């Protein structure tokens, strides 16, 4: 099971990166009507709650996009491309990831993750099924370990939710107007306090960290004012076209070896293009718990 466990961990990390670990919407923040989205670039906003509300309304209207992602973690680099439909718990996302030269084909739909199995995967799991399913209510250890986090990540996959976290754990430190890929955009630099971000993630996922782990995290972060820096580019319709999240300071504070670089770049294109994603046929899907037993729990 070592290989499948690795694939699931990488995939969940990818979705968490896409979701930017967003938090719940702030109460009392009235979302502007869709008609308020301008066809020409408006001035950058300084209030993160207003910015989150406007971006959420625009994303809700556009509904879907194509997406590419590049993640750098030390000397390791992975890329991914796909398409997504953003609708809270009903969100859907299909991605093909390239990690260490291995293509990973995955689908998030109906609150579950489906891995497309290649010959090596099928041999390890001793199955002829085309997919394996991992869900939050699964009874196998892997599903129980990653299920809640994966479920939250999918719920938060709407890219506008990054701005909602800002209102709880961070602030806009800079804004200007720049050209990106031939398009005029509003550019924002956002700093999120690492300690608050961790508390938000663990609280919402419902997986409290052991007291010893919490104390270790606090000790490593104490007095360092560690922040996760995010740069965001929004187009004239208040839709994100690029998000760069830099967690280098955080991973260095945690004692990561080497240069400790940790950065994710996500690009969104073709907003509003229809996305058609469906659950794989039942007879082609293997249950993770049953396959784990068949494979001998390896």
PDB file of C-alpha atoms in Angstrom:
ATOM      1  CA  UNK A   1       0.000   0.000   0.000  1.00  0.00           C
ATOM      2  CA  UNK A   2       3.039   2.276   0.138  1.00  0.00           C
ATOM      3  CA  UNK A   3       2.630   3.545  -3.405  1.00  0.00           C
ATOM      4  CA  UNK A   4      -1.104   4.303  -3.160  1.00  0.00           C
ATOM      5  CA  UNK A   5      -0.581   6.013   0.206  1.00  0.00           C
ATOM      6  CA  UNK A   6       2.019   8.262  -1.398  1.00  0.00           C
ATOM      7  CA  UNK A   7      -0.301   9.115  -4.287  1.00  0.00           C
ATOM      8  CA  UNK A   8      -3.139  10.010  -1.926  1.00  0.00           C
ATOM      9  CA  UNK A   9      -0.913  12.210   0.214  1.00  0.00           C
ATOM     10  CA  UNK A  10       0.453  14.052  -2.829  1.00  0.00           C
ATOM     11  CA  UNK A  11      -3.019  14.517  -4.261  1.00  0.00           C
ATOM     12  CA  UNK A  12      -4.486  15.843  -1.016  1.00  0.00           C
ATOM     13  CA  UNK A  13      -1.589  18.271  -0.739  1.00  0.00           C
ATOM     14  CA  UNK A  14      -2.321  19.452  -4.267  1.00  0.00           C
ATOM     15  CA  UNK A  15      -5.973  20.101  -3.524  1.00  0.00           C
ATOM     16  CA  UNK A  16      -5.083  21.899  -0.314  1.00  0.00           C
ATOM     17  CA  UNK A  17      -2.792  24.108  -2.334  1.00  0.00           C
ATOM     18  CA  UNK A  18      -5.573  24.827  -4.818  1.00  0.00           C
ATOM     19  CA  UNK A  19      -8.019  25.614  -2.050  1.00  0.00           C
ATOM     20  CA  UNK A  20      -5.433  27.828  -0.332  1.00  0.00           C
ATOM     21  CA  UNK A  21      -6.688  26.445   2.974  1.00  0.00           C
ATOM     22  CA  UNK A  22      -9.632  28.850   2.925  1.00  0.00           C
ATOM     23  CA  UNK A  23     -11.768  29.573   5.966  1.00  0.00           C
ATOM     24  CA  UNK A  24     -15.501  29.989   6.397  1.00  0.00           C
ATOM     25  CA  UNK A  25     -17.201  33.114   5.126  1.00  0.00           C
ATOM     26  CA  UNK A  26     -17.312  36.016   7.563  1.00  0.00           C
ATOM     27  CA  UNK A  27     -20.780  36.807   8.866  1.00  0.00           C
ATOM     28  CA  UNK A  28     -22.050  40.277   8.195  1.00  0.00           C
ATOM     29  CA  UNK A  29     -20.089  40.735   4.971  1.00  0.00           C
ATOM     30  CA  UNK A  30     -22.692  41.541   2.349  1.00  0.00           C
ATOM     31  CA  UNK A  31     -21.728  40.256  -1.076  1.00  0.00           C
ATOM     32  CA  UNK A  32     -22.122  42.766  -3.911  1.00  0.00           C
ATOM     33  CA  UNK A  33     -24.610  41.967  -6.632  1.00  0.00           C
ATOM     34  CA  UNK A  34     -23.185  40.346  -9.775  1.00  0.00           C
ATOM     35  CA  UNK A  35     -23.886  43.513 -11.732  1.00  0.00           C
ATOM     36  CA  UNK A  36     -21.245  45.309  -9.667  1.00  0.00           C
ATOM     37  CA  UNK A  37     -18.439  43.362 -11.337  1.00  0.00           C
ATOM     38  CA  UNK A  38     -16.823  45.807 -13.765  1.00  0.00           C
ATOM     39  CA  UNK A  39     -15.868  45.057 -17.348  1.00  0.00           C
ATOM     40  CA  UNK A  40     -12.979  47.517 -16.989  1.00  0.00           C
ATOM     41  CA  UNK A  41     -10.383  47.291 -14.248  1.00  0.00           C
ATOM     42  CA  UNK A  42     -11.461  49.065 -11.080  1.00  0.00           C
ATOM     43  CA  UNK A  43      -9.171  50.334  -8.334  1.00  0.00           C
ATOM     44  CA  UNK A  44      -7.726  47.751  -5.933  1.00  0.00           C
ATOM     45  CA  UNK A  45      -9.639  47.235  -2.702  1.00  0.00           C
ATOM     46  CA  UNK A  46      -8.022  47.569   0.714  1.00  0.00           C
ATOM     47  CA  UNK A  47     -10.673  45.786   2.765  1.00  0.00           C
ATOM     48  CA  UNK A  48     -10.160  41.992   2.596  1.00  0.00           C
ATOM     49  CA  UNK A  49     -13.776  41.252   3.544  1.00  0.00           C
ATOM     50  CA  UNK A  50     -15.127  43.357   0.671  1.00  0.00           C
ATOM     51  CA  UNK A  51     -12.542  41.866  -1.677  1.00  0.00           C
ATOM     52  CA  UNK A  52     -13.513  38.331  -0.634  1.00  0.00           C
ATOM     53  CA  UNK A  53     -17.214  39.052  -1.111  1.00  0.00           C
ATOM     54  CA  UNK A  54     -16.739  40.544  -4.572  1.00  0.00           C
ATOM     55  CA  UNK A  55     -14.432  37.762  -5.749  1.00  0.00           C
ATOM     56  CA  UNK A  56     -16.750  35.077  -4.369  1.00  0.00           C
ATOM     57  CA  UNK A  57     -19.722  36.548  -6.230  1.00  0.00           C
ATOM     58  CA  UNK A  58     -17.738  36.692  -9.465  1.00  0.00           C
ATOM     59  CA  UNK A  59     -16.484  33.119  -9.048  1.00  0.00           C
ATOM     60  CA  UNK A  60     -20.000  31.946  -8.255  1.00  0.00           C
ATOM     61  CA  UNK A  61     -21.220  33.525 -11.490  1.00  0.00           C
ATOM     62  CA  UNK A  62     -18.401  32.129 -13.668  1.00  0.00           C
ATOM     63  CA  UNK A  63     -18.636  28.754 -11.875  1.00  0.00           C
ATOM     64  CA  UNK A  64     -15.760  26.938 -13.603  1.00  0.00           C
ATOM     65  CA  UNK A  65     -12.287  27.262 -15.074  1.00  0.00           C
ATOM     66  CA  UNK A  66      -9.244  25.455 -16.348  1.00  0.00           C
ATOM     67  CA  UNK A  67      -6.333  25.357 -13.935  1.00  0.00           C
ATOM     68  CA  UNK A  68      -2.606  24.622 -13.908  1.00  0.00           C
ATOM     69  CA  UNK A  69      -0.376  24.309 -10.872  1.00  0.00           C
ATOM     70  CA  UNK A  70       3.328  24.129 -10.132  1.00  0.00           C
ATOM     71  CA  UNK A  71       4.579  23.176  -6.676  1.00  0.00           C
ATOM     72  CA  UNK A  72       8.201  23.453  -5.555  1.00  0.00           C
ATOM     73  CA  UNK A  73       9.251  21.837  -2.277  1.00  0.00           C
ATOM     74  CA  UNK A  74      12.995  21.960  -1.835  1.00  0.00           C
ATOM     75  CA  UNK A  75      14.537  20.083  -4.734  1.00  0.00           C
ATOM     76  CA  UNK A  76      11.248  18.433  -5.687  1.00  0.00           C
ATOM     77  CA  UNK A  77       8.900  19.868  -8.273  1.00  0.00           C
ATOM     78  CA  UNK A  78       5.481  18.748  -9.426  1.00  0.00           C
ATOM     79  CA  UNK A  79       3.070  20.137 -11.989  1.00  0.00           C
ATOM     80  CA  UNK A  80      -0.624  19.587 -12.588  1.00  0.00           C
ATOM     81  CA  UNK A  81      -3.334  20.648 -15.007  1.00  0.00           C
ATOM     82  CA  UNK A  82      -7.055  20.147 -15.126  1.00  0.00           C
ATOM     83  CA  UNK A  83     -10.453  21.761 -14.823  1.00  0.00           C
ATOM     84  CA  UNK A  84     -12.760  22.513 -11.959  1.00  0.00           C
ATOM     85  CA  UNK A  85     -16.310  23.507 -11.089  1.00  0.00           C
ATOM     86  CA  UNK A  86     -16.579  25.512  -7.871  1.00  0.00           C
ATOM     87  CA  UNK A  87     -19.777  24.947  -5.923  1.00  0.00           C
ATOM     88  CA  UNK A  88     -18.934  24.392  -2.254  1.00  0.00           C
ATOM     89  CA  UNK A  89     -19.461  20.786  -1.199  1.00  0.00           C
ATOM     90  CA  UNK A  90     -20.642  20.008  -4.747  1.00  0.00           C
ATOM     91  CA  UNK A  91     -17.349  21.130  -6.283  1.00  0.00           C
ATOM     92  CA  UNK A  92     -15.716  18.902  -8.883  1.00  0.00           C
ATOM     93  CA  UNK A  93     -12.104  18.792  -9.972  1.00  0.00           C
ATOM     94  CA  UNK A  94     -10.221  16.665 -12.492  1.00  0.00           C
ATOM     95  CA  UNK A  95      -6.434  16.832 -12.541  1.00  0.00           C
ATOM     96  CA  UNK A  96      -3.455  15.108 -14.083  1.00  0.00           C
ATOM     97  CA  UNK A  97      -0.344  15.546 -11.952  1.00  0.00           C
ATOM     98  CA  UNK A  98       3.257  14.914 -12.917  1.00  0.00           C
ATOM     99  CA  UNK A  99       5.314  14.064  -9.815  1.00  0.00           C
ATOM    100  CA  UNK A 100       8.816  12.629 -10.173  1.00  0.00           C
ATOM    101  CA  UNK A 101       8.018  11.664 -13.768  1.00  0.00           C
ATOM    102  CA  UNK A 102       4.890   9.746 -12.761  1.00  0.00           C
ATOM    103  CA  UNK A 103       1.545  10.781 -14.211  1.00  0.00           C
ATOM    104  CA  UNK A 104      -1.257  10.745 -11.644  1.00  0.00           C
ATOM    105  CA  UNK A 105      -4.803  10.926 -13.028  1.00  0.00           C
ATOM    106  CA  UNK A 106      -7.376  11.852 -10.413  1.00  0.00           C
ATOM    107  CA  UNK A 107     -10.953  12.996 -10.054  1.00  0.00           C
ATOM    108  CA  UNK A 108     -12.668  14.692  -7.102  1.00  0.00           C
ATOM    109  CA  UNK A 109     -16.435  14.391  -7.280  1.00  0.00           C
ATOM    110  CA  UNK A 110     -19.349  13.756  -4.881  1.00  0.00           C
ATOM    111  CA  UNK A 111     -17.071  14.304  -1.887  1.00  0.00           C
ATOM    112  CA  UNK A 112     -14.737  11.471  -2.919  1.00  0.00           C
ATOM    113  CA  UNK A 113     -11.400  11.001  -4.628  1.00  0.00           C
ATOM    114  CA  UNK A 114     -10.973   8.574  -7.522  1.00  0.00           C
ATOM    115  CA  UNK A 115      -7.498   7.452  -8.595  1.00  0.00           C
ATOM    116  CA  UNK A 116      -7.089   6.056 -12.091  1.00  0.00           C
ATOM    117  CA  UNK A 117      -4.919   2.960 -11.707  1.00  0.00           C
ATOM    118  CA  UNK A 118      -2.097   2.045 -14.069  1.00  0.00           C
ATOM    119  CA  UNK A 119      -0.561  -1.411 -14.452  1.00  0.00           C
ATOM    120  CA  UNK A 120       1.791  -0.937 -11.499  1.00  0.00           C
ATOM    121  CA  UNK A 121      -1.043   0.212  -9.235  1.00  0.00           C
ATOM    122  CA  UNK A 122      -3.243  -2.717 -10.261  1.00  0.00           C
ATOM    123  CA  UNK A 123      -0.437  -5.170  -9.584  1.00  0.00           C
ATOM    124  CA  UNK A 124       0.136  -3.765  -6.086  1.00  0.00           C
ATOM    125  CA  UNK A 125      -3.561  -3.747  -5.246  1.00  0.00           C
ATOM    126  CA  UNK A 126      -4.206  -7.085  -6.975  1.00  0.00           C
ATOM    127  CA  UNK A 127      -7.169  -5.754  -8.921  1.00  0.00           C
ATOM    128  CA  UNK A 128      -8.379  -5.293 -12.482  1.00  0.00           C
ATOM    129  CA  UNK A 129     -10.456  -2.240 -11.540  1.00  0.00           C
ATOM    130  CA  UNK A 130      -9.707   0.982 -13.400  1.00  0.00           C
ATOM    131  CA  UNK A 131     -10.151   3.226 -10.329  1.00  0.00           C
ATOM    132  CA  UNK A 132      -9.848   3.133  -6.566  1.00  0.00           C
ATOM    133  CA  UNK A 133     -12.073   5.324  -4.406  1.00  0.00           C
ATOM    134  CA  UNK A 134     -11.099   7.161  -1.221  1.00  0.00           C
ATOM    135  CA  UNK A 135     -13.925   8.841   0.703  1.00  0.00           C
ATOM    136  CA  UNK A 136     -14.271  10.609   4.086  1.00  0.00           C
ATOM    137  CA  UNK A 137     -16.577   7.852   5.393  1.00  0.00           C
ATOM    138  CA  UNK A 138     -14.269   5.026   4.250  1.00  0.00           C
ATOM    139  CA  UNK A 139     -13.385   2.370   6.819  1.00  0.00           C
ATOM    140  CA  UNK A 140      -9.790   1.812   5.712  1.00  0.00           C
ATOM    141  CA  UNK A 141      -6.935   3.621   7.544  1.00  0.00           C
ATOM    142  CA  UNK A 142      -5.984   5.706   4.503  1.00  0.00           C
ATOM    143  CA  UNK A 143      -9.491   7.093   4.033  1.00  0.00           C
ATOM    144  CA  UNK A 144      -9.817   7.805   7.745  1.00  0.00           C
ATOM    145  CA  UNK A 145      -6.464   9.569   7.768  1.00  0.00           C
ATOM    146  CA  UNK A 146      -7.011  11.769   4.714  1.00  0.00           C
ATOM    147  CA  UNK A 147     -10.778  11.783   4.278  1.00  0.00           C
ATOM    148  CA  UNK A 148     -11.706  14.786   6.416  1.00  0.00           C
ATOM    149  CA  UNK A 149      -8.848  16.893   5.118  1.00  0.00           C
ATOM    150  CA  UNK A 150      -9.652  15.959   1.531  1.00  0.00           C
ATOM    151  CA  UNK A 151     -13.343  16.754   2.065  1.00  0.00           C
ATOM    152  CA  UNK A 152     -12.535  20.187   3.462  1.00  0.00           C
ATOM    153  CA  UNK A 153     -10.084  20.852   0.641  1.00  0.00           C
ATOM    154  CA  UNK A 154     -12.749  20.142  -1.946  1.00  0.00           C
ATOM    155  CA  UNK A 155     -15.295  22.299  -0.160  1.00  0.00           C
ATOM    156  CA  UNK A 156     -12.746  25.120  -0.213  1.00  0.00           C
ATOM    157  CA  UNK A 157     -11.598  24.596  -3.791  1.00  0.00           C
ATOM    158  CA  UNK A 158     -13.344  27.815  -4.831  1.00  0.00           C
ATOM    159  CA  UNK A 159     -10.268  30.041  -5.357  1.00  0.00           C
ATOM    160  CA  UNK A 160     -12.036  33.062  -3.888  1.00  0.00           C
ATOM    161  CA  UNK A 161     -11.954  31.451  -0.437  1.00  0.00           C
ATOM    162  CA  UNK A 162      -8.304  32.401  -0.004  1.00  0.00           C
ATOM    163  CA  UNK A 163      -9.514  35.942   0.590  1.00  0.00           C
ATOM    164  CA  UNK A 164     -11.891  34.782   3.289  1.00  0.00           C
ATOM    165  CA  UNK A 165      -8.998  33.375   5.265  1.00  0.00           C
ATOM    166  CA  UNK A 166      -7.265  36.734   5.054  1.00  0.00           C
ATOM    167  CA  UNK A 167     -10.052  38.340   7.071  1.00  0.00           C
ATOM    168  CA  UNK A 168      -9.382  35.904   9.929  1.00  0.00           C
ATOM    169  CA  UNK A 169      -5.664  35.170   9.794  1.00  0.00           C
ATOM    170  CA  UNK A 170      -3.964  37.825   7.691  1.00  0.00           C
ATOM    171  CA  UNK A 171      -4.024  41.146   5.931  1.00  0.00           C
ATOM    172  CA  UNK A 172      -3.448  42.835   2.580  1.00  0.00           C
ATOM    173  CA  UNK A 173      -0.025  44.476   2.786  1.00  0.00           C
ATOM    174  CA  UNK A 174       0.242  45.825  -0.758  1.00  0.00           C
ATOM    175  CA  UNK A 175      -1.898  46.373  -3.831  1.00  0.00           C
ATOM    176  CA  UNK A 176      -1.224  47.800  -7.274  1.00  0.00           C
ATOM    177  CA  UNK A 177      -2.188  47.391 -10.911  1.00  0.00           C
ATOM    178  CA  UNK A 178       0.064  45.392 -13.207  1.00  0.00           C
ATOM    179  CA  UNK A 179      -0.047  43.634 -16.563  1.00  0.00           C
ATOM    180  CA  UNK A 180       0.003  39.842 -16.414  1.00  0.00           C
ATOM    181  CA  UNK A 181       0.149  37.813 -19.623  1.00  0.00           C
ATOM    182  CA  UNK A 182      -1.076  40.781 -21.629  1.00  0.00           C
ATOM    183  CA  UNK A 183      -4.013  41.479 -19.278  1.00  0.00           C
ATOM    184  CA  UNK A 184      -4.393  44.337 -16.824  1.00  0.00           C
ATOM    185  CA  UNK A 185      -4.927  43.023 -13.297  1.00  0.00           C
ATOM    186  CA  UNK A 186      -5.216  44.132  -9.715  1.00  0.00           C
ATOM    187  CA  UNK A 187      -2.283  42.646  -7.820  1.00  0.00           C
ATOM    188  CA  UNK A 188      -2.456  41.999  -4.072  1.00  0.00           C
ATOM    189  CA  UNK A 189       0.200  40.869  -1.599  1.00  0.00           C
ATOM    190  CA  UNK A 190      -1.346  39.067   1.351  1.00  0.00           C
ATOM    191  CA  UNK A 191       0.347  37.926   4.562  1.00  0.00           C
ATOM    192  CA  UNK A 192      -1.265  35.191   6.656  1.00  0.00           C
ATOM    193  CA  UNK A 193       0.002  34.479  10.170  1.00  0.00           C
ATOM    194  CA  UNK A 194       1.203  30.868  10.262  1.00  0.00           C
ATOM    195  CA  UNK A 195      -0.062  30.108  13.778  1.00  0.00           C
ATOM    196  CA  UNK A 196      -3.560  31.380  13.016  1.00  0.00           C
ATOM    197  CA  UNK A 197      -3.645  29.520   9.705  1.00  0.00           C
ATOM    198  CA  UNK A 198      -2.750  26.226  11.421  1.00  0.00           C
ATOM    199  CA  UNK A 199      -5.447  26.761  14.058  1.00  0.00           C
ATOM    200  CA  UNK A 200      -8.050  27.468  11.378  1.00  0.00           C
ATOM    201  CA  UNK A 201      -7.148  24.406   9.313  1.00  0.00           C
ATOM    202  CA  UNK A 202      -7.112  21.981  12.224  1.00  0.00           C
ATOM    203  CA  UNK A 203     -10.310  23.394  13.703  1.00  0.00           C
ATOM    204  CA  UNK A 204     -12.297  23.170  10.483  1.00  0.00           C
ATOM    205  CA  UNK A 205     -11.020  19.753   9.493  1.00  0.00           C
ATOM    206  CA  UNK A 206     -11.998  18.479  12.936  1.00  0.00           C
ATOM    207  CA  UNK A 207      -8.653  16.791  13.591  1.00  0.00           C
ATOM    208  CA  UNK A 208      -7.191  18.359  16.744  1.00  0.00           C
ATOM    209  CA  UNK A 209      -3.437  18.067  16.996  1.00  0.00           C
ATOM    210  CA  UNK A 210      -1.982  16.294  20.049  1.00  0.00           C
ATOM    211  CA  UNK A 211      -0.949  18.717  22.801  1.00  0.00           C
ATOM    212  CA  UNK A 212       2.693  17.714  22.388  1.00  0.00           C
ATOM    213  CA  UNK A 213       2.601  18.541  18.669  1.00  0.00           C
ATOM    214  CA  UNK A 214       0.889  21.884  19.299  1.00  0.00           C
ATOM    215  CA  UNK A 215       3.541  22.793  21.869  1.00  0.00           C
ATOM    216  CA  UNK A 216       6.318  21.856  19.446  1.00  0.00           C
ATOM    217  CA  UNK A 217       4.768  24.024  16.717  1.00  0.00           C
ATOM    218  CA  UNK A 218       4.382  26.959  19.082  1.00  0.00           C
ATOM    219  CA  UNK A 219       7.978  26.597  20.267  1.00  0.00           C
ATOM    220  CA  UNK A 220       9.324  26.638  16.717  1.00  0.00           C
ATOM    221  CA  UNK A 221       7.194  29.630  15.718  1.00  0.00           C
ATOM    222  CA  UNK A 222       7.548  31.626  18.937  1.00  0.00           C
ATOM    223  CA  UNK A 223       8.857  35.141  18.412  1.00  0.00           C
ATOM    224  CA  UNK A 224       9.570  34.604  14.718  1.00  0.00           C
ATOM    225  CA  UNK A 225       6.488  36.334  13.280  1.00  0.00           C
ATOM    226  CA  UNK A 226       6.273  33.653  10.598  1.00  0.00           C
ATOM    227  CA  UNK A 227       3.877  34.440   7.755  1.00  0.00           C
ATOM    228  CA  UNK A 228       2.708  32.662   4.629  1.00  0.00           C
ATOM    229  CA  UNK A 229       2.882  35.187   1.806  1.00  0.00           C
ATOM    230  CA  UNK A 230       0.365  34.982  -1.013  1.00  0.00           C
ATOM    231  CA  UNK A 231       0.259  37.069  -4.171  1.00  0.00           C
ATOM    232  CA  UNK A 232      -3.044  37.310  -5.987  1.00  0.00           C
ATOM    233  CA  UNK A 233      -3.867  38.699  -9.420  1.00  0.00           C
ATOM    234  CA  UNK A 234      -7.527  39.468 -10.218  1.00  0.00           C
ATOM    235  CA  UNK A 235      -8.830  40.457 -13.639  1.00  0.00           C
ATOM    236  CA  UNK A 236     -11.425  43.131 -14.436  1.00  0.00           C
ATOM    237  CA  UNK A 237     -14.219  40.706 -13.517  1.00  0.00           C
ATOM    238  CA  UNK A 238     -12.679  40.137 -10.052  1.00  0.00           C
ATOM    239  CA  UNK A 239     -11.727  36.588 -11.022  1.00  0.00           C
ATOM    240  CA  UNK A 240      -8.330  35.197  -9.992  1.00  0.00           C
ATOM    241  CA  UNK A 241      -5.954  34.560 -12.874  1.00  0.00           C
ATOM    242  CA  UNK A 242      -2.907  33.673 -10.777  1.00  0.00           C
ATOM    243  CA  UNK A 243      -2.192  32.845  -7.131  1.00  0.00           C
ATOM    244  CA  UNK A 244       1.336  32.347  -5.758  1.00  0.00           C
ATOM    245  CA  UNK A 245       1.635  31.060  -2.195  1.00  0.00           C
ATOM    246  CA  UNK A 246       5.083  31.107  -0.552  1.00  0.00           C
ATOM    247  CA  UNK A 247       5.427  28.986   2.599  1.00  0.00           C
ATOM    248  CA  UNK A 248       9.235  29.075   2.646  1.00  0.00           C
ATOM    249  CA  UNK A 249       9.466  30.961   5.956  1.00  0.00           C
ATOM    250  CA  UNK A 250       7.102  28.467   7.568  1.00  0.00           C
ATOM    251  CA  UNK A 251       8.902  25.298   6.440  1.00  0.00           C
ATOM    252  CA  UNK A 252      12.258  26.797   7.430  1.00  0.00           C
ATOM    253  CA  UNK A 253      10.869  27.567  10.876  1.00  0.00           C
ATOM    254  CA  UNK A 254       9.758  23.933  11.063  1.00  0.00           C
ATOM    255  CA  UNK A 255      13.353  22.852  10.417  1.00  0.00           C
ATOM    256  CA  UNK A 256      13.058  21.719   6.787  1.00  0.00           C
ATOM    257  CA  UNK A 257      16.434  20.575   5.391  1.00  0.00           C
ATOM    258  CA  UNK A 258      18.190  22.201   2.444  1.00  0.00           C
ATOM    259  CA  UNK A 259      17.060  25.559   1.100  1.00  0.00           C
ATOM    260  CA  UNK A 260      13.548  24.990   2.443  1.00  0.00           C
ATOM    261  CA  UNK A 261      11.824  26.550  -0.580  1.00  0.00           C
ATOM    262  CA  UNK A 262       8.092  25.849  -0.584  1.00  0.00           C
ATOM    263  CA  UNK A 263       6.046  27.663  -3.210  1.00  0.00           C
ATOM    264  CA  UNK A 264       2.886  26.919  -5.175  1.00  0.00           C
ATOM    265  CA  UNK A 265       1.788  28.782  -8.308  1.00  0.00           C
ATOM    266  CA  UNK A 266      -1.764  28.288  -9.551  1.00  0.00           C
ATOM    267  CA  UNK A 267      -3.041  29.776 -12.816  1.00  0.00           C
ATOM    268  CA  UNK A 268      -6.709  29.996 -13.840  1.00  0.00           C
ATOM    269  CA  UNK A 269      -7.905  30.383 -17.427  1.00  0.00           C
ATOM    270  CA  UNK A 270     -11.090  29.988 -19.466  1.00  0.00           C
ATOM    271  CA  UNK A 271     -13.438  31.110 -16.729  1.00  0.00           C
ATOM    272  CA  UNK A 272     -17.032  30.093 -17.423  1.00  0.00           C
ATOM    273  CA  UNK A 273     -16.163  27.300 -19.876  1.00  0.00           C
ATOM    274  CA  UNK A 274     -18.563  24.366 -19.252  1.00  0.00           C
ATOM    275  CA  UNK A 275     -17.077  21.500 -17.239  1.00  0.00           C
ATOM    276  CA  UNK A 276     -18.530  18.013 -17.562  1.00  0.00           C
ATOM    277  CA  UNK A 277     -17.248  15.602 -14.906  1.00  0.00           C
ATOM    278  CA  UNK A 278     -18.985  12.362 -13.965  1.00  0.00           C
ATOM    279  CA  UNK A 279     -18.451   9.572 -11.450  1.00  0.00           C
ATOM    280  CA  UNK A 280     -16.679   6.544 -12.996  1.00  0.00           C
ATOM    281  CA  UNK A 281     -18.920   3.490 -13.655  1.00  0.00           C
ATOM    282  CA  UNK A 282     -19.437   1.508 -10.438  1.00  0.00           C
ATOM    283  CA  UNK A 283     -18.159  -1.728 -11.945  1.00  0.00           C
ATOM    284  CA  UNK A 284     -14.825  -0.036 -12.699  1.00  0.00           C
ATOM    285  CA  UNK A 285     -14.276   1.259  -9.161  1.00  0.00           C
ATOM    286  CA  UNK A 286     -12.565  -0.682  -6.382  1.00  0.00           C
ATOM    287  CA  UNK A 287     -13.301  -0.038  -2.705  1.00  0.00           C
ATOM    288  CA  UNK A 288     -10.184   1.083  -0.854  1.00  0.00           C
ATOM    289  CA  UNK A 289     -10.868  -1.035   2.247  1.00  0.00           C
ATOM    290  CA  UNK A 290     -11.459  -4.211   0.228  1.00  0.00           C
ATOM    291  CA  UNK A 291      -8.434  -3.641  -1.985  1.00  0.00           C
ATOM    292  CA  UNK A 292      -6.283  -3.009   1.098  1.00  0.00           C
ATOM    293  CA  UNK A 293      -7.320  -6.372   2.526  1.00  0.00           C
ATOM    294  CA  UNK A 294      -6.647  -8.124  -0.780  1.00  0.00           C
ATOM    295  CA  UNK A 295      -3.222  -6.508  -1.022  1.00  0.00           C
ATOM    296  CA  UNK A 296      -2.399  -7.693   2.468  1.00  0.00           C
ATOM    297  CA  UNK A 297      -2.394  -4.210   4.019  1.00  0.00           C
ATOM    298  CA  UNK A 298       0.962  -3.326   2.494  1.00  0.00           C
TER     299      UNK A 298
END
